[in-house]
């Protein structure tokens, strides 16, 4: 059965972050580190203080990135600028420096676009890292696979002795889950996405979403072939779906672990690398 034991640091950090989204902690730091996660479904800004503790955070669901590529450049700049201004007002300081991440396998051209979005919003970019490295700054695992199921894609990163040795990113993610719900319940896409995010609906949704979860499991099975993967670590907003980890563990036959809130793992890891 999945357990939460490996996630002591991760769960503590995420819990602190969830608290400061509701109630920011102003004026206690000489320096601030910001992480900008430009996702397919969600843009997240995380702010850490000089002891790398979360002090503020904000996120917004948006449609400015698809499969790791910026498709609405000006819209992306506008959202990051607005979230930055909101956080600066809450903290009473100017946020100058930010790091960002790109999905595994995204080419250098789009890394440039992401960097320009963050600069366009008024940050100086200190680091541009890959998402598995960001996630692992929080998970702190040495061996196994990090499976990042976000809005548009499922990313698989295999680690050996703390180093990423294989990455893949395939087009199945939370968007596909929401499309299935929209079709079955006769809802618009955004209604279905909201419905899906409410944990009170997860038990009811699990059987309906089972074929898409099976598809994610088959993607994982395909990519772990030839690697000695004994553990899967789930991150990304789609993994918030209760019970998903059990199905993935059954379908892959690999011990599967999920932190208490997989949505904020990569965004926090980005800020830790700022
Ligand atoms: P990508 O990594 O593909 O670029 P992203 O970074 O925007 O996308 P995340 O923010 O990790 O992806 O996850 C967004 C997805 O997670 C969306 O499909 C959203 O509906 C889903 N999601 C968020 N919260 C929940 C929840 N509580 N229950 C189920 N799904 C959720």
mmCIF file with all atom_site columns, C-alpha atoms in Angstrom, residues 73-262:
data_model
loop_
_atom_site.group_PDB
_atom_site.id
_atom_site.type_symbol
_atom_site.label_atom_id
_atom_site.label_alt_id
_atom_site.label_comp_id
_atom_site.label_asym_id
_atom_site.label_entity_id
_atom_site.label_seq_id
_atom_site.pdbx_PDB_ins_code
_atom_site.Cartn_x
_atom_site.Cartn_y
_atom_site.Cartn_z
_atom_site.occupancy
_atom_site.B_iso_or_equiv
_atom_site.pdbx_formal_charge
_atom_site.auth_seq_id
_atom_site.auth_comp_id
_atom_site.auth_asym_id
_atom_site.auth_atom_id
_atom_site.pdbx_PDB_model_num
ATOM 1   C CA . UNK A 1 73  ? 3.035   35.011 -24.744 1.00 0.00 ? 73  UNK A CA 1
ATOM 2   C CA . UNK A 1 74  ? 1.425   38.318 -23.746 1.00 0.00 ? 74  UNK A CA 1
ATOM 3   C CA . UNK A 1 75  ? -1.251  36.588 -21.665 1.00 0.00 ? 75  UNK A CA 1
ATOM 4   C CA . UNK A 1 76  ? 1.476   34.684 -19.788 1.00 0.00 ? 76  UNK A CA 1
ATOM 5   C CA . UNK A 1 77  ? 3.430   37.894 -19.060 1.00 0.00 ? 77  UNK A CA 1
ATOM 6   C CA . UNK A 1 78  ? 0.255   39.597 -17.844 1.00 0.00 ? 78  UNK A CA 1
ATOM 7   C CA . UNK A 1 79  ? -0.619  36.765 -15.413 1.00 0.00 ? 79  UNK A CA 1
ATOM 8   C CA . UNK A 1 80  ? 2.913   36.535 -13.971 1.00 0.00 ? 80  UNK A CA 1
ATOM 9   C CA . UNK A 1 81  ? 3.029   40.346 -13.646 1.00 0.00 ? 81  UNK A CA 1
ATOM 10  C CA . UNK A 1 82  ? -0.319  40.415 -11.805 1.00 0.00 ? 82  UNK A CA 1
ATOM 11  C CA . UNK A 1 83  ? 0.603   37.585 -9.440  1.00 0.00 ? 83  UNK A CA 1
ATOM 12  C CA . UNK A 1 84  ? 3.995   39.252 -8.792  1.00 0.00 ? 84  UNK A CA 1
ATOM 13  C CA . UNK A 1 85  ? 2.256   42.568 -7.954  1.00 0.00 ? 85  UNK A CA 1
ATOM 14  C CA . UNK A 1 86  ? -0.191  40.788 -5.628  1.00 0.00 ? 86  UNK A CA 1
ATOM 15  C CA . UNK A 1 87  ? 2.651   39.072 -3.747  1.00 0.00 ? 87  UNK A CA 1
ATOM 16  C CA . UNK A 1 88  ? 4.710   42.273 -3.561  1.00 0.00 ? 88  UNK A CA 1
ATOM 17  C CA . UNK A 1 89  ? 1.758   44.082 -2.027  1.00 0.00 ? 89  UNK A CA 1
ATOM 18  C CA . UNK A 1 90  ? 1.252   41.283 0.502   1.00 0.00 ? 90  UNK A CA 1
ATOM 19  C CA . UNK A 1 91  ? 4.938   41.204 1.472   1.00 0.00 ? 91  UNK A CA 1
ATOM 20  C CA . UNK A 1 92  ? 5.644   44.930 1.206   1.00 0.00 ? 92  UNK A CA 1
ATOM 21  C CA . UNK A 1 93  ? 8.789   44.350 -0.893  1.00 0.00 ? 93  UNK A CA 1
ATOM 22  C CA . UNK A 1 94  ? 9.786   44.223 -4.537  1.00 0.00 ? 94  UNK A CA 1
ATOM 23  C CA . UNK A 1 95  ? 10.432  40.699 -5.776  1.00 0.00 ? 95  UNK A CA 1
ATOM 24  C CA . UNK A 1 96  ? 13.450  40.950 -8.073  1.00 0.00 ? 96  UNK A CA 1
ATOM 25  C CA . UNK A 1 97  ? 14.737  37.434 -8.705  1.00 0.00 ? 97  UNK A CA 1
ATOM 26  C CA . UNK A 1 98  ? 12.980  34.343 -10.003 1.00 0.00 ? 98  UNK A CA 1
ATOM 27  C CA . UNK A 1 99  ? 13.730  30.866 -11.239 1.00 0.00 ? 99  UNK A CA 1
ATOM 28  C CA . UNK A 1 100 ? 11.618  28.832 -13.655 1.00 0.00 ? 100 UNK A CA 1
ATOM 29  C CA . UNK A 1 101 ? 11.489  25.284 -14.959 1.00 0.00 ? 101 UNK A CA 1
ATOM 30  C CA . UNK A 1 102 ? 10.841  23.558 -18.260 1.00 0.00 ? 102 UNK A CA 1
ATOM 31  C CA . UNK A 1 103 ? 9.237   20.127 -18.701 1.00 0.00 ? 103 UNK A CA 1
ATOM 32  C CA . UNK A 1 104 ? 11.530  17.197 -19.505 1.00 0.00 ? 104 UNK A CA 1
ATOM 33  C CA . UNK A 1 105 ? 12.310  17.043 -23.223 1.00 0.00 ? 105 UNK A CA 1
ATOM 34  C CA . UNK A 1 106 ? 11.217  20.619 -23.997 1.00 0.00 ? 106 UNK A CA 1
ATOM 35  C CA . UNK A 1 107 ? 13.622  22.153 -26.496 1.00 0.00 ? 107 UNK A CA 1
ATOM 36  C CA . UNK A 1 108 ? 15.863  25.143 -25.850 1.00 0.00 ? 108 UNK A CA 1
ATOM 37  C CA . UNK A 1 109 ? 13.696  27.398 -28.011 1.00 0.00 ? 109 UNK A CA 1
ATOM 38  C CA . UNK A 1 110 ? 10.801  27.194 -25.572 1.00 0.00 ? 110 UNK A CA 1
ATOM 39  C CA . UNK A 1 111 ? 13.120  27.556 -22.605 1.00 0.00 ? 111 UNK A CA 1
ATOM 40  C CA . UNK A 1 112 ? 13.905  30.944 -24.174 1.00 0.00 ? 112 UNK A CA 1
ATOM 41  C CA . UNK A 1 113 ? 10.196  31.799 -24.377 1.00 0.00 ? 113 UNK A CA 1
ATOM 42  C CA . UNK A 1 114 ? 9.650   30.919 -20.708 1.00 0.00 ? 114 UNK A CA 1
ATOM 43  C CA . UNK A 1 115 ? 12.661  33.027 -19.712 1.00 0.00 ? 115 UNK A CA 1
ATOM 44  C CA . UNK A 1 116 ? 11.344  35.982 -21.734 1.00 0.00 ? 116 UNK A CA 1
ATOM 45  C CA . UNK A 1 117 ? 7.906   35.710 -20.096 1.00 0.00 ? 117 UNK A CA 1
ATOM 46  C CA . UNK A 1 118 ? 9.471   35.932 -16.644 1.00 0.00 ? 118 UNK A CA 1
ATOM 47  C CA . UNK A 1 119 ? 11.740  38.803 -17.647 1.00 0.00 ? 119 UNK A CA 1
ATOM 48  C CA . UNK A 1 120 ? 8.780   40.514 -19.346 1.00 0.00 ? 120 UNK A CA 1
ATOM 49  C CA . UNK A 1 121 ? 6.916   40.360 -16.031 1.00 0.00 ? 121 UNK A CA 1
ATOM 50  C CA . UNK A 1 122 ? 9.765   42.265 -14.354 1.00 0.00 ? 122 UNK A CA 1
ATOM 51  C CA . UNK A 1 123 ? 11.959  39.557 -12.805 1.00 0.00 ? 123 UNK A CA 1
ATOM 52  C CA . UNK A 1 124 ? 15.649  38.938 -13.227 1.00 0.00 ? 124 UNK A CA 1
ATOM 53  C CA . UNK A 1 125 ? 15.945  35.216 -14.086 1.00 0.00 ? 125 UNK A CA 1
ATOM 54  C CA . UNK A 1 126 ? 18.500  33.477 -11.864 1.00 0.00 ? 126 UNK A CA 1
ATOM 55  C CA . UNK A 1 127 ? 17.964  29.881 -12.968 1.00 0.00 ? 127 UNK A CA 1
ATOM 56  C CA . UNK A 1 128 ? 16.139  27.845 -15.585 1.00 0.00 ? 128 UNK A CA 1
ATOM 57  C CA . UNK A 1 129 ? 16.035  24.213 -14.550 1.00 0.00 ? 129 UNK A CA 1
ATOM 58  C CA . UNK A 1 130 ? 14.279  21.054 -15.637 1.00 0.00 ? 130 UNK A CA 1
ATOM 59  C CA . UNK A 1 131 ? 11.100  20.058 -13.776 1.00 0.00 ? 131 UNK A CA 1
ATOM 60  C CA . UNK A 1 132 ? 12.368  16.722 -12.367 1.00 0.00 ? 132 UNK A CA 1
ATOM 61  C CA . UNK A 1 133 ? 15.373  18.465 -10.820 1.00 0.00 ? 133 UNK A CA 1
ATOM 62  C CA . UNK A 1 134 ? 12.993  21.018 -9.287  1.00 0.00 ? 134 UNK A CA 1
ATOM 63  C CA . UNK A 1 135 ? 10.650  18.318 -7.962  1.00 0.00 ? 135 UNK A CA 1
ATOM 64  C CA . UNK A 1 136 ? 13.537  16.364 -6.513  1.00 0.00 ? 136 UNK A CA 1
ATOM 65  C CA . UNK A 1 137 ? 14.825  19.368 -4.567  1.00 0.00 ? 137 UNK A CA 1
ATOM 66  C CA . UNK A 1 138 ? 11.662  18.837 -2.502  1.00 0.00 ? 138 UNK A CA 1
ATOM 67  C CA . UNK A 1 139 ? 11.255  15.040 -2.698  1.00 0.00 ? 139 UNK A CA 1
ATOM 68  C CA . UNK A 1 140 ? 14.966  14.343 -2.124  1.00 0.00 ? 140 UNK A CA 1
ATOM 69  C CA . UNK A 1 141 ? 15.006  10.825 -3.556  1.00 0.00 ? 141 UNK A CA 1
ATOM 70  C CA . UNK A 1 142 ? 18.066  9.020  -4.907  1.00 0.00 ? 142 UNK A CA 1
ATOM 71  C CA . UNK A 1 143 ? 16.534  6.170  -6.874  1.00 0.00 ? 143 UNK A CA 1
ATOM 72  C CA . UNK A 1 144 ? 13.199  5.523  -8.569  1.00 0.00 ? 144 UNK A CA 1
ATOM 73  C CA . UNK A 1 145 ? 10.985  7.438  -10.970 1.00 0.00 ? 145 UNK A CA 1
ATOM 74  C CA . UNK A 1 146 ? 9.300   10.803 -10.478 1.00 0.00 ? 146 UNK A CA 1
ATOM 75  C CA . UNK A 1 147 ? 6.000   10.774 -12.365 1.00 0.00 ? 147 UNK A CA 1
ATOM 76  C CA . UNK A 1 148 ? 4.701   14.321 -12.909 1.00 0.00 ? 148 UNK A CA 1
ATOM 77  C CA . UNK A 1 149 ? 1.075   14.270 -14.063 1.00 0.00 ? 149 UNK A CA 1
ATOM 78  C CA . UNK A 1 150 ? 0.198   17.875 -14.781 1.00 0.00 ? 150 UNK A CA 1
ATOM 79  C CA . UNK A 1 151 ? -2.438  19.502 -16.957 1.00 0.00 ? 151 UNK A CA 1
ATOM 80  C CA . UNK A 1 152 ? -1.260  18.502 -20.416 1.00 0.00 ? 152 UNK A CA 1
ATOM 81  C CA . UNK A 1 153 ? 1.314   15.773 -20.010 1.00 0.00 ? 153 UNK A CA 1
ATOM 82  C CA . UNK A 1 154 ? 2.728   12.924 -17.960 1.00 0.00 ? 154 UNK A CA 1
ATOM 83  C CA . UNK A 1 155 ? 6.461   13.355 -17.388 1.00 0.00 ? 155 UNK A CA 1
ATOM 84  C CA . UNK A 1 156 ? 8.597   10.443 -16.263 1.00 0.00 ? 156 UNK A CA 1
ATOM 85  C CA . UNK A 1 157 ? 12.077  11.011 -14.881 1.00 0.00 ? 157 UNK A CA 1
ATOM 86  C CA . UNK A 1 158 ? 14.185  8.099  -13.737 1.00 0.00 ? 158 UNK A CA 1
ATOM 87  C CA . UNK A 1 159 ? 16.829  8.738  -11.090 1.00 0.00 ? 159 UNK A CA 1
ATOM 88  C CA . UNK A 1 160 ? 19.857  6.653  -10.246 1.00 0.00 ? 160 UNK A CA 1
ATOM 89  C CA . UNK A 1 161 ? 22.063  7.628  -7.304  1.00 0.00 ? 161 UNK A CA 1
ATOM 90  C CA . UNK A 1 162 ? 20.477  11.082 -7.264  1.00 0.00 ? 162 UNK A CA 1
ATOM 91  C CA . UNK A 1 163 ? 21.046  11.781 -10.985 1.00 0.00 ? 163 UNK A CA 1
ATOM 92  C CA . UNK A 1 164 ? 18.353  11.984 -13.679 1.00 0.00 ? 164 UNK A CA 1
ATOM 93  C CA . UNK A 1 165 ? 19.276  9.240  -16.173 1.00 0.00 ? 165 UNK A CA 1
ATOM 94  C CA . UNK A 1 166 ? 16.155  9.151  -18.362 1.00 0.00 ? 166 UNK A CA 1
ATOM 95  C CA . UNK A 1 167 ? 13.284  11.554 -19.132 1.00 0.00 ? 167 UNK A CA 1
ATOM 96  C CA . UNK A 1 168 ? 10.121  11.317 -21.187 1.00 0.00 ? 168 UNK A CA 1
ATOM 97  C CA . UNK A 1 169 ? 7.012   13.465 -21.493 1.00 0.00 ? 169 UNK A CA 1
ATOM 98  C CA . UNK A 1 170 ? 3.800   12.202 -23.099 1.00 0.00 ? 170 UNK A CA 1
ATOM 99  C CA . UNK A 1 171 ? 0.530   13.928 -23.894 1.00 0.00 ? 171 UNK A CA 1
ATOM 100 C CA . UNK A 1 172 ? -1.878  12.631 -21.271 1.00 0.00 ? 172 UNK A CA 1
ATOM 101 C CA . UNK A 1 173 ? -2.738  14.753 -18.235 1.00 0.00 ? 173 UNK A CA 1
ATOM 102 C CA . UNK A 1 174 ? -5.475  16.425 -16.232 1.00 0.00 ? 174 UNK A CA 1
ATOM 103 C CA . UNK A 1 175 ? -6.952  18.073 -19.337 1.00 0.00 ? 175 UNK A CA 1
ATOM 104 C CA . UNK A 1 176 ? -7.853  14.614 -20.645 1.00 0.00 ? 176 UNK A CA 1
ATOM 105 C CA . UNK A 1 177 ? -9.438  13.714 -17.297 1.00 0.00 ? 177 UNK A CA 1
ATOM 106 C CA . UNK A 1 178 ? -11.573 16.875 -17.458 1.00 0.00 ? 178 UNK A CA 1
ATOM 107 C CA . UNK A 1 179 ? -12.593 16.180 -21.059 1.00 0.00 ? 179 UNK A CA 1
ATOM 108 C CA . UNK A 1 180 ? -13.880 12.731 -20.046 1.00 0.00 ? 180 UNK A CA 1
ATOM 109 C CA . UNK A 1 181 ? -15.903 14.290 -17.195 1.00 0.00 ? 181 UNK A CA 1
ATOM 110 C CA . UNK A 1 182 ? -17.238 17.047 -19.485 1.00 0.00 ? 182 UNK A CA 1
ATOM 111 C CA . UNK A 1 183 ? -18.487 14.416 -21.951 1.00 0.00 ? 183 UNK A CA 1
ATOM 112 C CA . UNK A 1 184 ? -20.017 12.129 -19.337 1.00 0.00 ? 184 UNK A CA 1
ATOM 113 C CA . UNK A 1 185 ? -21.706 14.855 -17.254 1.00 0.00 ? 185 UNK A CA 1
ATOM 114 C CA . UNK A 1 186 ? -22.612 17.228 -20.133 1.00 0.00 ? 186 UNK A CA 1
ATOM 115 C CA . UNK A 1 187 ? -20.546 20.032 -18.596 1.00 0.00 ? 187 UNK A CA 1
ATOM 116 C CA . UNK A 1 188 ? -18.288 22.676 -20.149 1.00 0.00 ? 188 UNK A CA 1
ATOM 117 C CA . UNK A 1 189 ? -14.564 21.970 -19.853 1.00 0.00 ? 189 UNK A CA 1
ATOM 118 C CA . UNK A 1 190 ? -14.057 24.528 -17.067 1.00 0.00 ? 190 UNK A CA 1
ATOM 119 C CA . UNK A 1 191 ? -17.076 23.266 -15.107 1.00 0.00 ? 191 UNK A CA 1
ATOM 120 C CA . UNK A 1 192 ? -15.716 19.723 -15.413 1.00 0.00 ? 192 UNK A CA 1
ATOM 121 C CA . UNK A 1 193 ? -12.231 20.832 -14.330 1.00 0.00 ? 193 UNK A CA 1
ATOM 122 C CA . UNK A 1 194 ? -13.668 22.581 -11.224 1.00 0.00 ? 194 UNK A CA 1
ATOM 123 C CA . UNK A 1 195 ? -15.859 19.567 -10.431 1.00 0.00 ? 195 UNK A CA 1
ATOM 124 C CA . UNK A 1 196 ? -12.816 17.289 -10.679 1.00 0.00 ? 196 UNK A CA 1
ATOM 125 C CA . UNK A 1 197 ? -10.743 19.450 -8.306  1.00 0.00 ? 197 UNK A CA 1
ATOM 126 C CA . UNK A 1 198 ? -13.259 19.059 -5.467  1.00 0.00 ? 198 UNK A CA 1
ATOM 127 C CA . UNK A 1 199 ? -12.115 16.093 -3.334  1.00 0.00 ? 199 UNK A CA 1
ATOM 128 C CA . UNK A 1 200 ? -15.764 15.439 -2.415  1.00 0.00 ? 200 UNK A CA 1
ATOM 129 C CA . UNK A 1 201 ? -16.295 14.193 -6.013  1.00 0.00 ? 201 UNK A CA 1
ATOM 130 C CA . UNK A 1 202 ? -13.223 11.981 -6.264  1.00 0.00 ? 202 UNK A CA 1
ATOM 131 C CA . UNK A 1 203 ? -14.797 8.716  -5.135  1.00 0.00 ? 203 UNK A CA 1
ATOM 132 C CA . UNK A 1 204 ? -17.615 9.124  -7.646  1.00 0.00 ? 204 UNK A CA 1
ATOM 133 C CA . UNK A 1 205 ? -15.201 10.075 -10.450 1.00 0.00 ? 205 UNK A CA 1
ATOM 134 C CA . UNK A 1 206 ? -12.633 7.320  -9.998  1.00 0.00 ? 206 UNK A CA 1
ATOM 135 C CA . UNK A 1 207 ? -14.492 4.581  -11.963 1.00 0.00 ? 207 UNK A CA 1
ATOM 136 C CA . UNK A 1 208 ? -15.248 7.025  -14.798 1.00 0.00 ? 208 UNK A CA 1
ATOM 137 C CA . UNK A 1 209 ? -11.602 8.121  -14.985 1.00 0.00 ? 209 UNK A CA 1
ATOM 138 C CA . UNK A 1 210 ? -10.184 4.621  -14.661 1.00 0.00 ? 210 UNK A CA 1
ATOM 139 C CA . UNK A 1 211 ? -9.436  4.217  -18.414 1.00 0.00 ? 211 UNK A CA 1
ATOM 140 C CA . UNK A 1 212 ? -7.388  7.452  -18.449 1.00 0.00 ? 212 UNK A CA 1
ATOM 141 C CA . UNK A 1 213 ? -5.539  6.405  -15.283 1.00 0.00 ? 213 UNK A CA 1
ATOM 142 C CA . UNK A 1 214 ? -4.861  3.030  -16.946 1.00 0.00 ? 214 UNK A CA 1
ATOM 143 C CA . UNK A 1 215 ? -3.449  4.929  -19.928 1.00 0.00 ? 215 UNK A CA 1
ATOM 144 C CA . UNK A 1 216 ? -1.121  6.896  -17.609 1.00 0.00 ? 216 UNK A CA 1
ATOM 145 C CA . UNK A 1 217 ? -0.028  3.584  -16.042 1.00 0.00 ? 217 UNK A CA 1
ATOM 146 C CA . UNK A 1 218 ? 0.677   2.122  -19.488 1.00 0.00 ? 218 UNK A CA 1
ATOM 147 C CA . UNK A 1 219 ? 2.810   5.194  -20.335 1.00 0.00 ? 219 UNK A CA 1
ATOM 148 C CA . UNK A 1 220 ? 4.785   4.591  -17.123 1.00 0.00 ? 220 UNK A CA 1
ATOM 149 C CA . UNK A 1 221 ? 5.157   0.871  -17.891 1.00 0.00 ? 221 UNK A CA 1
ATOM 150 C CA . UNK A 1 222 ? 6.448   1.679  -21.378 1.00 0.00 ? 222 UNK A CA 1
ATOM 151 C CA . UNK A 1 223 ? 9.128   4.068  -20.129 1.00 0.00 ? 223 UNK A CA 1
ATOM 152 C CA . UNK A 1 224 ? 10.450  2.108  -17.164 1.00 0.00 ? 224 UNK A CA 1
ATOM 153 C CA . UNK A 1 225 ? 11.307  -0.903 -19.331 1.00 0.00 ? 225 UNK A CA 1
ATOM 154 C CA . UNK A 1 226 ? 15.039  -1.560 -19.136 1.00 0.00 ? 226 UNK A CA 1
ATOM 155 C CA . UNK A 1 227 ? 15.458  0.496  -15.957 1.00 0.00 ? 227 UNK A CA 1
ATOM 156 C CA . UNK A 1 228 ? 15.454  -0.944 -12.496 1.00 0.00 ? 228 UNK A CA 1
ATOM 157 C CA . UNK A 1 229 ? 12.643  1.173  -11.061 1.00 0.00 ? 229 UNK A CA 1
ATOM 158 C CA . UNK A 1 230 ? 11.474  -0.022 -7.642  1.00 0.00 ? 230 UNK A CA 1
ATOM 159 C CA . UNK A 1 231 ? 9.529   3.089  -6.598  1.00 0.00 ? 231 UNK A CA 1
ATOM 160 C CA . UNK A 1 232 ? 7.293   5.650  -8.271  1.00 0.00 ? 232 UNK A CA 1
ATOM 161 C CA . UNK A 1 233 ? 6.846   9.121  -6.748  1.00 0.00 ? 233 UNK A CA 1
ATOM 162 C CA . UNK A 1 234 ? 3.762   10.973 -7.954  1.00 0.00 ? 234 UNK A CA 1
ATOM 163 C CA . UNK A 1 235 ? 3.734   14.773 -8.316  1.00 0.00 ? 235 UNK A CA 1
ATOM 164 C CA . UNK A 1 236 ? 1.628   17.254 -10.329 1.00 0.00 ? 236 UNK A CA 1
ATOM 165 C CA . UNK A 1 237 ? -1.925  18.463 -9.769  1.00 0.00 ? 237 UNK A CA 1
ATOM 166 C CA . UNK A 1 238 ? -3.633  15.521 -11.443 1.00 0.00 ? 238 UNK A CA 1
ATOM 167 C CA . UNK A 1 239 ? -2.221  13.210 -8.759  1.00 0.00 ? 239 UNK A CA 1
ATOM 168 C CA . UNK A 1 240 ? -4.408  15.049 -6.213  1.00 0.00 ? 240 UNK A CA 1
ATOM 169 C CA . UNK A 1 241 ? -7.167  12.690 -7.385  1.00 0.00 ? 241 UNK A CA 1
ATOM 170 C CA . UNK A 1 242 ? -7.760  10.398 -4.391  1.00 0.00 ? 242 UNK A CA 1
ATOM 171 C CA . UNK A 1 243 ? -7.148  6.723  -5.072  1.00 0.00 ? 243 UNK A CA 1
ATOM 172 C CA . UNK A 1 244 ? -5.164  7.273  -8.262  1.00 0.00 ? 244 UNK A CA 1
ATOM 173 C CA . UNK A 1 245 ? -1.947  6.092  -6.590  1.00 0.00 ? 245 UNK A CA 1
ATOM 174 C CA . UNK A 1 246 ? -3.520  2.728  -5.742  1.00 0.00 ? 246 UNK A CA 1
ATOM 175 C CA . UNK A 1 247 ? -4.586  2.105  -9.363  1.00 0.00 ? 247 UNK A CA 1
ATOM 176 C CA . UNK A 1 248 ? -1.156  3.094  -10.675 1.00 0.00 ? 248 UNK A CA 1
ATOM 177 C CA . UNK A 1 249 ? 0.523   0.800  -8.167  1.00 0.00 ? 249 UNK A CA 1
ATOM 178 C CA . UNK A 1 250 ? -1.739  -2.104 -9.193  1.00 0.00 ? 250 UNK A CA 1
ATOM 179 C CA . UNK A 1 251 ? -1.240  -1.524 -12.925 1.00 0.00 ? 251 UNK A CA 1
ATOM 180 C CA . UNK A 1 252 ? 2.526   -1.055 -12.806 1.00 0.00 ? 252 UNK A CA 1
ATOM 181 C CA . UNK A 1 253 ? 3.344   -3.458 -9.984  1.00 0.00 ? 253 UNK A CA 1
ATOM 182 C CA . UNK A 1 254 ? 5.736   -0.798 -8.645  1.00 0.00 ? 254 UNK A CA 1
ATOM 183 C CA . UNK A 1 255 ? 5.490   0.648  -5.114  1.00 0.00 ? 255 UNK A CA 1
ATOM 184 C CA . UNK A 1 256 ? 3.860   4.053  -5.564  1.00 0.00 ? 256 UNK A CA 1
ATOM 185 C CA . UNK A 1 257 ? 4.155   7.018  -3.200  1.00 0.00 ? 257 UNK A CA 1
ATOM 186 C CA . UNK A 1 258 ? 2.289   10.310 -3.210  1.00 0.00 ? 258 UNK A CA 1
ATOM 187 C CA . UNK A 1 259 ? 2.952   13.369 -1.014  1.00 0.00 ? 259 UNK A CA 1
ATOM 188 C CA . UNK A 1 260 ? 0.063   14.971 0.867   1.00 0.00 ? 260 UNK A CA 1
ATOM 189 C CA . UNK A 1 261 ? -0.329  17.638 -1.841  1.00 0.00 ? 261 UNK A CA 1
ATOM 190 C CA . UNK A 1 262 ? 1.430   16.813 -5.130  1.00 0.00 ? 262 UNK A CA 1
#
